XYZ file of C-alpha atoms in Angstrom:
530
model
C -34.388 -72.360 -52.670
C -35.023 -73.490 -49.804
C -35.530 -71.286 -47.109
C -34.473 -74.467 -44.090
C -31.715 -75.804 -46.288
C -28.834 -75.218 -48.288
C -29.174 -77.987 -51.507
C -25.960 -79.132 -53.537
C -26.017 -81.308 -56.187
C -25.215 -84.224 -55.671
C -22.095 -85.413 -58.300
C -23.273 -89.004 -59.392
C -27.139 -87.452 -59.893
C -28.185 -86.877 -63.337
C -31.352 -84.762 -64.534
C -34.006 -87.056 -65.137
C -34.014 -87.809 -61.054
C -34.246 -84.477 -60.039
C -37.030 -84.644 -62.226
C -38.548 -87.329 -60.896
C -39.111 -85.987 -57.301
C -38.584 -88.439 -55.566
C -36.910 -88.538 -51.942
C -34.775 -91.429 -51.171
C -31.732 -91.896 -48.319
C -28.378 -93.258 -49.082
C -27.137 -96.398 -47.220
C -23.696 -95.623 -46.794
C -24.297 -92.183 -44.787
C -27.982 -91.733 -44.271
C -28.155 -88.570 -46.538
C -31.594 -87.448 -48.027
C -31.676 -86.158 -51.648
C -34.598 -83.693 -52.791
C -35.167 -83.644 -56.667
C -31.164 -85.156 -56.840
C -30.011 -82.582 -54.237
C -28.598 -83.145 -51.360
C -30.281 -81.911 -47.838
C -28.543 -80.466 -45.196
C -31.005 -79.212 -41.682
C -29.699 -77.216 -39.624
C -27.933 -74.553 -41.038
C -29.282 -71.602 -40.850
C -26.365 -69.634 -39.813
C -25.153 -70.213 -42.583
C -27.479 -69.428 -45.003
C -26.511 -66.023 -46.512
C -22.578 -66.628 -47.126
C -23.331 -70.136 -48.170
C -26.789 -69.077 -50.721
C -24.445 -66.332 -52.442
C -21.536 -69.226 -52.625
C -23.392 -71.144 -54.894
C -25.202 -67.884 -56.564
C -21.772 -67.420 -57.442
C -21.407 -71.041 -58.459
C -23.924 -71.128 -60.340
C -22.986 -67.961 -62.829
C -19.598 -69.468 -63.006
C -20.911 -72.070 -64.116
C -23.008 -70.485 -66.644
C -20.865 -68.412 -67.865
C -17.784 -71.031 -68.705
C -20.471 -73.493 -70.208
C -22.228 -71.092 -73.083
C -21.237 -67.313 -71.047
C -18.228 -66.700 -72.699
C -17.726 -67.736 -76.018
C -18.091 -64.283 -77.224
C -14.723 -63.224 -76.223
C -14.125 -65.342 -79.798
C -14.768 -62.455 -81.954
C -11.515 -60.870 -79.703
C -9.381 -62.729 -81.801
C -10.006 -60.824 -84.778
C -7.605 -58.045 -83.629
C -5.073 -60.442 -85.325
C -6.442 -60.232 -89.021
C -4.462 -57.663 -90.230
C -1.929 -59.836 -88.557
C -2.846 -62.921 -90.678
C -3.183 -61.196 -93.754
C 1.016 -59.728 -93.718
C 1.819 -63.811 -93.128
C -0.241 -64.248 -96.559
C 1.365 -61.752 -98.180
C -2.078 -59.885 -98.622
C -1.011 -56.722 -97.107
C 1.263 -54.814 -98.028
C 1.389 -50.938 -98.672
C 1.298 -49.759 -95.081
C -3.002 -47.282 -95.835
C -3.733 -51.466 -95.659
C -2.142 -52.062 -92.661
C -3.764 -49.641 -90.432
C -6.606 -49.795 -92.250
C -6.835 -53.282 -91.320
C -6.264 -52.729 -87.658
C -8.131 -50.008 -87.176
C -11.594 -51.739 -88.945
C -10.565 -55.419 -86.792
C -10.268 -53.324 -83.136
C -13.589 -51.526 -84.213
C -15.613 -54.664 -84.937
C -13.865 -56.958 -82.186
C -14.715 -54.348 -79.860
C -18.503 -54.121 -81.213
C -19.359 -57.790 -81.510
C -17.647 -58.638 -77.417
C -19.567 -56.211 -75.866
C -22.499 -56.720 -78.085
C -21.817 -60.477 -76.676
C -21.325 -59.588 -73.024
C -24.921 -57.248 -73.733
C -26.587 -60.456 -73.912
C -25.206 -62.740 -71.782
C -25.924 -60.220 -68.575
C -29.314 -59.325 -70.589
C -30.429 -63.232 -70.706
C -29.386 -64.302 -67.961
C -30.764 -61.642 -65.024
C -29.517 -60.085 -62.636
C -27.938 -62.577 -59.370
C -29.050 -60.260 -57.075
C -32.212 -60.442 -58.298
C -32.784 -64.374 -58.299
C -31.900 -64.325 -62.586
C -35.725 -63.048 -62.389
C -35.738 -59.702 -64.216
C -34.451 -60.615 -67.377
C -35.334 -60.505 -70.534
C -35.253 -62.104 -74.067
C -32.698 -60.571 -76.785
C -31.132 -61.954 -79.185
C -27.152 -61.579 -80.832
C -28.051 -59.282 -83.175
C -30.536 -57.203 -81.755
C -27.089 -56.861 -79.214
C -25.165 -55.742 -81.702
C -27.937 -52.649 -83.058
C -28.012 -51.136 -80.087
C -24.612 -50.976 -79.328
C -23.779 -49.557 -82.784
C -26.832 -46.324 -81.916
C -25.715 -46.531 -78.994
C -21.771 -45.674 -79.140
C -23.489 -43.008 -82.515
C -24.860 -41.302 -79.821
C -28.644 -42.022 -81.970
C -29.799 -44.361 -79.771
C -33.637 -45.095 -80.800
C -34.721 -46.526 -77.727
C -37.083 -49.660 -79.487
C -34.261 -51.801 -77.686
C -32.804 -50.806 -73.653
C -31.119 -52.493 -71.180
C -33.291 -53.866 -68.272
C -30.472 -55.493 -65.648
C -28.781 -53.294 -63.241
C -24.950 -55.685 -65.284
C -26.120 -54.376 -68.186
C -27.301 -50.879 -68.469
C -23.754 -50.232 -66.041
C -22.147 -52.189 -68.842
C -23.581 -49.598 -70.679
C -22.920 -46.746 -68.780
C -19.327 -47.616 -69.133
C -18.956 -48.114 -72.855
C -20.762 -45.315 -74.390
C -17.768 -43.459 -72.661
C -15.619 -45.543 -73.843
C -17.379 -46.514 -77.694
C -18.221 -42.687 -78.080
C -13.734 -42.231 -77.991
C -13.188 -45.200 -79.959
C -16.327 -44.173 -82.478
C -14.911 -40.546 -82.888
C -11.835 -41.862 -83.047
C -11.438 -44.297 -85.230
C -14.578 -44.053 -87.726
C -13.249 -41.048 -89.371
C -9.516 -42.346 -89.484
C -11.145 -44.755 -91.444
C -13.204 -42.871 -93.266
C -10.453 -40.588 -94.063
C -7.912 -43.871 -94.970
C -10.619 -45.252 -97.674
C -11.387 -41.625 -99.163
C -7.244 -40.851 -99.910
C -7.001 -43.407 -101.845
C -4.577 -42.727 -104.790
C -7.267 -41.567 -107.638
C -5.123 -42.279 -110.353
C -3.432 -45.400 -107.607
C -4.874 -48.342 -110.035
C -2.691 -50.420 -112.244
C -2.418 -50.758 -116.024
C -4.103 -53.352 -117.553
C -1.794 -54.184 -120.973
C -4.601 -55.028 -123.928
C -3.870 -57.991 -126.357
C -2.402 -56.914 -129.741
C -1.395 -52.936 -127.885
C 1.692 -52.240 -126.977
C 2.400 -49.102 -124.616
C 5.105 -47.540 -123.322
C 5.898 -45.140 -119.749
C 6.530 -42.446 -119.525
C 8.171 -40.310 -116.522
C 10.506 -37.954 -115.238
C 9.721 -34.594 -115.113
C 5.794 -34.383 -115.860
C 4.129 -30.784 -116.510
C 2.272 -29.457 -118.368
C 4.246 -28.110 -121.041
C 6.618 -31.200 -121.086
C 3.678 -33.426 -122.072
C 1.856 -31.553 -124.509
C 5.049 -30.878 -126.088
C 5.413 -34.806 -126.102
C 2.282 -35.832 -126.829
C 2.144 -33.235 -130.025
C 4.834 -34.618 -131.378
C 3.915 -38.183 -129.896
C 0.203 -38.742 -131.824
C 1.010 -35.783 -134.087
C -1.862 -36.438 -137.194
C 1.033 -36.454 -139.416
C 2.066 -40.452 -138.045
C 0.660 -43.054 -139.458
C -2.096 -45.194 -136.948
C -0.036 -45.269 -133.937
C -1.585 -48.911 -132.043
C 1.285 -47.589 -129.329
C -0.478 -46.689 -125.281
C 1.480 -43.578 -123.597
C 0.978 -44.930 -119.646
C 2.642 -41.492 -117.558
C 3.952 -42.502 -113.860
C 5.031 -39.878 -111.330
C 4.322 -39.118 -107.753
C 2.431 -36.041 -107.999
C -1.446 -36.100 -108.607
C -1.768 -33.844 -111.552
C -3.627 -30.644 -111.686
C -6.927 -29.614 -113.140
C -5.470 -28.801 -116.944
C -2.871 -31.883 -116.872
C -5.262 -33.865 -115.536
C -7.847 -32.451 -119.091
C -5.255 -32.796 -121.102
C -5.385 -36.127 -120.082
C -9.216 -36.556 -120.696
C -8.943 -35.059 -123.859
C -6.429 -38.228 -124.846
C -8.047 -40.647 -122.936
C -7.991 -43.349 -125.529
C -4.449 -43.431 -125.879
C -2.514 -41.863 -122.406
C -3.424 -43.209 -119.019
C -2.045 -41.549 -115.850
C -1.452 -44.031 -112.748
C 0.869 -41.523 -109.922
C 3.691 -43.149 -108.120
C 7.191 -43.398 -108.446
C 9.416 -45.664 -110.405
C 12.172 -45.796 -107.892
C 9.174 -48.324 -106.283
C 9.778 -51.660 -107.541
C 5.823 -52.164 -106.170
C 4.547 -48.876 -108.466
C 7.313 -50.941 -111.394
C 4.905 -53.685 -112.021
C 1.859 -51.679 -111.931
C 2.394 -50.226 -115.031
C 3.901 -53.396 -116.584
C 7.141 -51.886 -117.012
C 8.225 -55.462 -118.147
C 5.826 -55.223 -121.129
C 6.357 -52.220 -122.042
C 8.091 -51.807 -125.478
C 10.205 -48.435 -124.215
C 10.585 -46.393 -121.588
C 10.925 -42.349 -121.710
C 12.792 -40.509 -119.172
C 11.638 -36.844 -119.734
C 14.453 -34.270 -117.732
C 13.484 -30.695 -116.764
C 15.221 -27.788 -118.867
C 14.596 -24.886 -117.020
C 15.812 -26.808 -113.483
C 18.635 -24.856 -111.047
C 21.330 -27.391 -111.149
C 21.600 -29.426 -114.435
C 24.028 -32.046 -112.535
C 21.195 -32.253 -110.022
C 18.733 -33.805 -112.016
C 20.877 -35.545 -114.016
C 22.011 -37.054 -111.098
C 17.528 -37.713 -109.983
C 17.305 -39.299 -114.069
C 20.826 -41.288 -113.602
C 18.654 -43.183 -110.414
C 15.897 -43.407 -112.198
C 17.412 -45.463 -115.079
C 19.174 -47.840 -112.351
C 16.169 -48.210 -111.068
C 13.788 -49.337 -113.831
C 17.166 -51.936 -114.995
C 17.553 -53.226 -111.683
C 13.352 -54.435 -111.530
C 13.688 -55.221 -115.535
C 17.022 -55.003 -116.741
C 15.955 -55.516 -121.255
C 14.098 -52.792 -120.677
C 15.398 -50.036 -123.960
C 14.838 -47.010 -121.729
C 15.458 -43.910 -124.110
C 16.577 -40.615 -121.697
C 17.281 -37.083 -121.945
C 20.025 -35.321 -119.511
C 21.068 -32.190 -119.648
C 24.720 -32.310 -118.869
C 26.928 -34.529 -122.120
C 29.933 -35.759 -119.181
C 26.682 -36.983 -117.222
C 26.661 -39.590 -120.173
C 29.697 -41.423 -118.942
C 27.509 -42.204 -115.867
C 25.337 -44.402 -117.933
C 28.144 -46.733 -118.642
C 28.693 -48.277 -115.097
C 24.873 -49.488 -115.568
C 25.680 -52.966 -116.190
C 22.229 -53.641 -118.469
C 23.112 -49.970 -120.594
C 23.117 -51.430 -123.665
C 23.726 -48.650 -126.255
C 23.317 -51.858 -129.319
C 19.979 -52.222 -128.230
C 18.524 -49.647 -128.338
C 19.359 -47.785 -124.762
C 19.886 -44.547 -125.568
C 20.306 -40.591 -123.506
C 19.455 -37.920 -125.651
C 21.920 -34.534 -124.223
C 20.918 -31.228 -124.500
C 23.397 -29.599 -124.035
C 24.970 -31.858 -127.119
C 22.402 -30.736 -129.424
C 23.165 -27.286 -129.069
C 26.852 -27.241 -128.742
C 26.680 -29.194 -132.099
C 24.070 -27.589 -132.881
C 26.103 -24.012 -133.778
C 29.363 -26.039 -134.465
C 27.561 -26.971 -137.920
C 26.086 -24.001 -137.934
C 30.214 -22.140 -138.679
C 29.988 -25.469 -140.930
C 27.352 -24.866 -143.321
C 25.028 -21.629 -142.461
C 21.388 -22.533 -141.846
C 22.212 -26.825 -140.871
C 20.814 -26.172 -137.967
C 17.779 -25.094 -138.967
C 17.210 -27.896 -141.113
C 17.532 -30.182 -139.014
C 15.522 -28.437 -136.255
C 12.926 -28.109 -138.710
C 13.164 -32.139 -139.781
C 13.065 -33.825 -136.248
C 9.866 -31.470 -134.626
C 6.673 -32.373 -135.830
C 4.578 -29.659 -137.638
C 1.568 -29.111 -140.631
C 1.680 -27.153 -143.840
C 0.035 -23.829 -143.135
C -0.907 -22.760 -146.487
C -0.466 -19.624 -148.082
C -1.793 -17.874 -151.210
C 1.004 -15.136 -151.599
C 4.423 -17.006 -154.342
C 7.049 -15.468 -151.707
C 9.488 -17.128 -149.756
C 7.263 -17.744 -146.736
C 5.064 -20.240 -148.898
C 7.932 -22.282 -149.636
C 9.932 -22.036 -146.377
C 6.682 -23.886 -144.814
C 6.464 -25.770 -146.814
C 9.403 -27.047 -145.972
C 8.448 -27.294 -142.726
C 6.101 -28.971 -142.715
C 8.441 -32.366 -143.885
C 9.834 -34.592 -141.437
C 11.712 -37.807 -141.577
C 10.574 -40.939 -142.208
C 11.601 -44.969 -142.478
C 10.160 -47.626 -144.437
C 11.288 -50.560 -146.070
C 11.045 -50.889 -150.176
C 9.194 -52.734 -152.023
C 10.894 -55.773 -153.723
C 10.505 -53.090 -157.106
C 13.921 -51.993 -155.625
C 16.033 -54.937 -155.686
C 19.107 -54.731 -157.130
C 18.579 -50.801 -158.428
C 21.482 -48.809 -157.204
C 21.641 -45.855 -154.989
C 21.213 -42.976 -156.973
C 18.601 -45.033 -159.734
C 16.425 -45.878 -156.667
C 16.200 -41.935 -155.582
C 15.799 -40.976 -159.128
C 12.455 -42.616 -159.040
C 11.479 -42.044 -155.799
C 11.453 -38.695 -156.558
C 10.327 -38.262 -160.596
C 7.157 -41.446 -159.910
C 6.527 -41.695 -155.435
C 7.044 -37.874 -155.427
C 10.233 -38.842 -152.632
C 13.435 -38.046 -151.418
C 14.982 -40.949 -150.843
C 18.770 -39.424 -148.405
C 19.973 -43.312 -146.630
C 19.084 -46.431 -146.320
C 19.902 -49.376 -143.699
C 22.975 -51.386 -145.973
C 23.912 -55.221 -144.308
C 26.965 -56.288 -145.397
C 27.924 -60.320 -146.436
C 28.572 -60.685 -142.595
C 24.861 -59.033 -141.909
C 25.957 -56.834 -139.955
C 24.515 -53.161 -140.351
C 25.470 -49.830 -140.983
C 23.389 -46.722 -142.353
C 25.192 -45.154 -145.895
C 24.137 -42.067 -146.496
C 23.637 -41.013 -149.903
C 25.972 -44.179 -151.336
C 27.537 -44.297 -155.104
C 26.000 -46.987 -157.751
C 28.079 -50.056 -155.833
C 25.408 -50.240 -153.526
C 22.901 -52.230 -154.487
C 19.332 -53.042 -153.085
C 18.400 -55.380 -150.920
C 15.447 -57.649 -150.242
C 14.070 -55.429 -147.321
C 16.026 -52.751 -146.920
C 14.529 -50.170 -145.105
C 15.067 -46.352 -146.231
C 15.345 -42.936 -144.330
C 12.686 -40.744 -146.358
C 11.606 -37.375 -146.316
C 7.771 -36.573 -146.380
C 5.197 -34.335 -144.850
C 3.398 -37.294 -143.542
C 3.592 -41.510 -142.938
C 0.876 -41.723 -145.375
C 3.539 -41.139 -148.108
C 6.290 -43.023 -147.755
C 4.379 -46.489 -147.756
C 4.467 -46.139 -151.501
C 8.012 -47.448 -151.374
C 6.406 -49.738 -149.731
C 4.000 -50.683 -151.189
C 5.145 -49.717 -155.061
C 4.884 -52.380 -158.073
C 6.113 -51.826 -161.677
C 3.297 -53.925 -162.904
C 0.938 -52.387 -161.442
C 1.840 -48.636 -161.061
C 4.320 -48.200 -163.799
C 1.913 -46.270 -165.580
C -0.022 -44.280 -163.049
C 1.457 -40.803 -163.185
C -0.488 -39.483 -159.730
C 1.338 -40.541 -156.358
C -1.650 -40.387 -153.925
C -3.034 -43.422 -156.569
C -0.313 -45.949 -155.666
C -1.695 -48.719 -152.968
C -1.248 -51.647 -151.588
C -2.140 -53.843 -154.676
C -3.439 -57.385 -154.784
C -0.943 -58.917 -157.396
C 1.423 -60.146 -155.304
C 2.350 -60.086 -151.853
C 5.677 -57.788 -150.187
C 8.244 -58.982 -148.579
C 7.642 -56.745 -145.805
C 3.935 -57.012 -145.822
C 5.106 -60.966 -143.955
C 7.251 -58.685 -141.508
C 5.652 -59.199 -137.855
C 5.166 -56.164 -135.364
C 8.033 -56.924 -133.742
C 9.924 -56.086 -136.498
C 8.536 -53.412 -138.037
C 9.123 -52.213 -134.791
C 12.881 -52.563 -134.488
C 13.305 -49.637 -137.242
C 13.197 -47.394 -133.342
C 16.552 -49.560 -132.394
C 17.623 -48.518 -136.260
C 17.502 -45.417 -136.182
C 19.744 -45.325 -132.799
C 22.306 -46.438 -134.841
C 21.638 -43.832 -137.246
C 22.138 -40.983 -134.716
C 25.689 -42.490 -133.583
C 26.879 -42.688 -137.227
C 29.379 -40.481 -138.121
C 28.013 -39.102 -141.213
C 24.990 -37.425 -139.043
C 26.587 -36.368 -135.526
C 23.525 -34.569 -134.151
C 20.632 -37.267 -135.247
C 19.792 -38.497 -132.113
C 16.159 -40.104 -132.584
C 13.742 -40.196 -136.210
C 10.297 -39.796 -136.271
C 8.878 -43.103 -136.840
C 6.220 -44.503 -138.731
């Protein structure tokens, strides 16, 4: 700045003309230009006011050209809205987390840009001489250590504007750092431990279990479903519940970690149903609370679970427990509920009443049925007492298996005799297909019923491996074998049942459900499957 003159940039002067330091007079107005600036003498009275205006004008030019570009960081505040438009953010926690992070980062970067501007420019009243060369990322570092109240002192503001800004930023930044950072950490730390998604494995099926998930109900279910007497079950059990498990239940899941997974969520939420891959599950089991004070309310909750699951995937097979018999009628109002496709409701009150009624007709029948449909291992007793024979009977359960082609054409009594004498198996019923290809369950039919190809038999045995003898039996290879344990798969020919797909073998459970509605077995609702 010249002390006796005010310099104003000529609009047509270029940077090259200013560097030549030549003096020339404009022909039209006779005005003097020095270094590309127009010189107006004899304006000492207006020197102070106009000098201030020119300084502010220079500041505004600097800010307009490159100084205010740091304000672009404020656009990050709308980052969460963009992610919502792209359908990336769906949950409230994720939206809140992105909002907090975007506000925190945008404020941080914007304040760093302002410090970078004033520190590299200097104070206007100091003729911009007290500036310091500092990079933008050093300003970011300066504000972070300032917000966290650490303040190492290796980087600090030298200009008056920078220090004044730091005073106000410490007040606001400290409040923001103290409120936003703990909330962000809380949102990240409070992510559900069991909030992931089930990863389906090719070749391995899974079922979903929901409803009343407690240590007692889960342990009883796993004890029966994963019993060692069953055949190797290549099915994974996925539990879904809205409450995280306690330590005892968590330990139970860890003991069966190869076949059991738990996810926290609700079947009333379609997002949680998608997490457990309900659309690819073989079945969905809903457990009821047998000790609830209000059975009707418990049934209503389970019916709502059925409606939610059926609305999400109408073709999923559902087996639910009900406490009151009259509540089963509400399931018929669900359009996608289909008894023929395997949907079933097990009413505990109906079972109890049926057991009592059957005990009046045949004493001990209810005890026998209860023992057949519960999985218990055989307990050896050396003494020849009635307890020994009773425990041997308790260790037997009901299984299903396809009969070998060696039984085709034989009558039911002949097959029963052969299974009992040769295979040490008790055959009590078969699935018979009529000429119209309609299936029905026949319990102890007469000589007029002949075995067909791929007939499904219902056996009473101690484990699933014993029932496999009826599937592997070959008259040519096993006719002279006296020990039934030696009857295994032979290589002389292929059994027709061996060519069945795994899906056909899993259909046995549906056959069992049809058997539960047969008049011959009014109390049965499901059979243990191999």
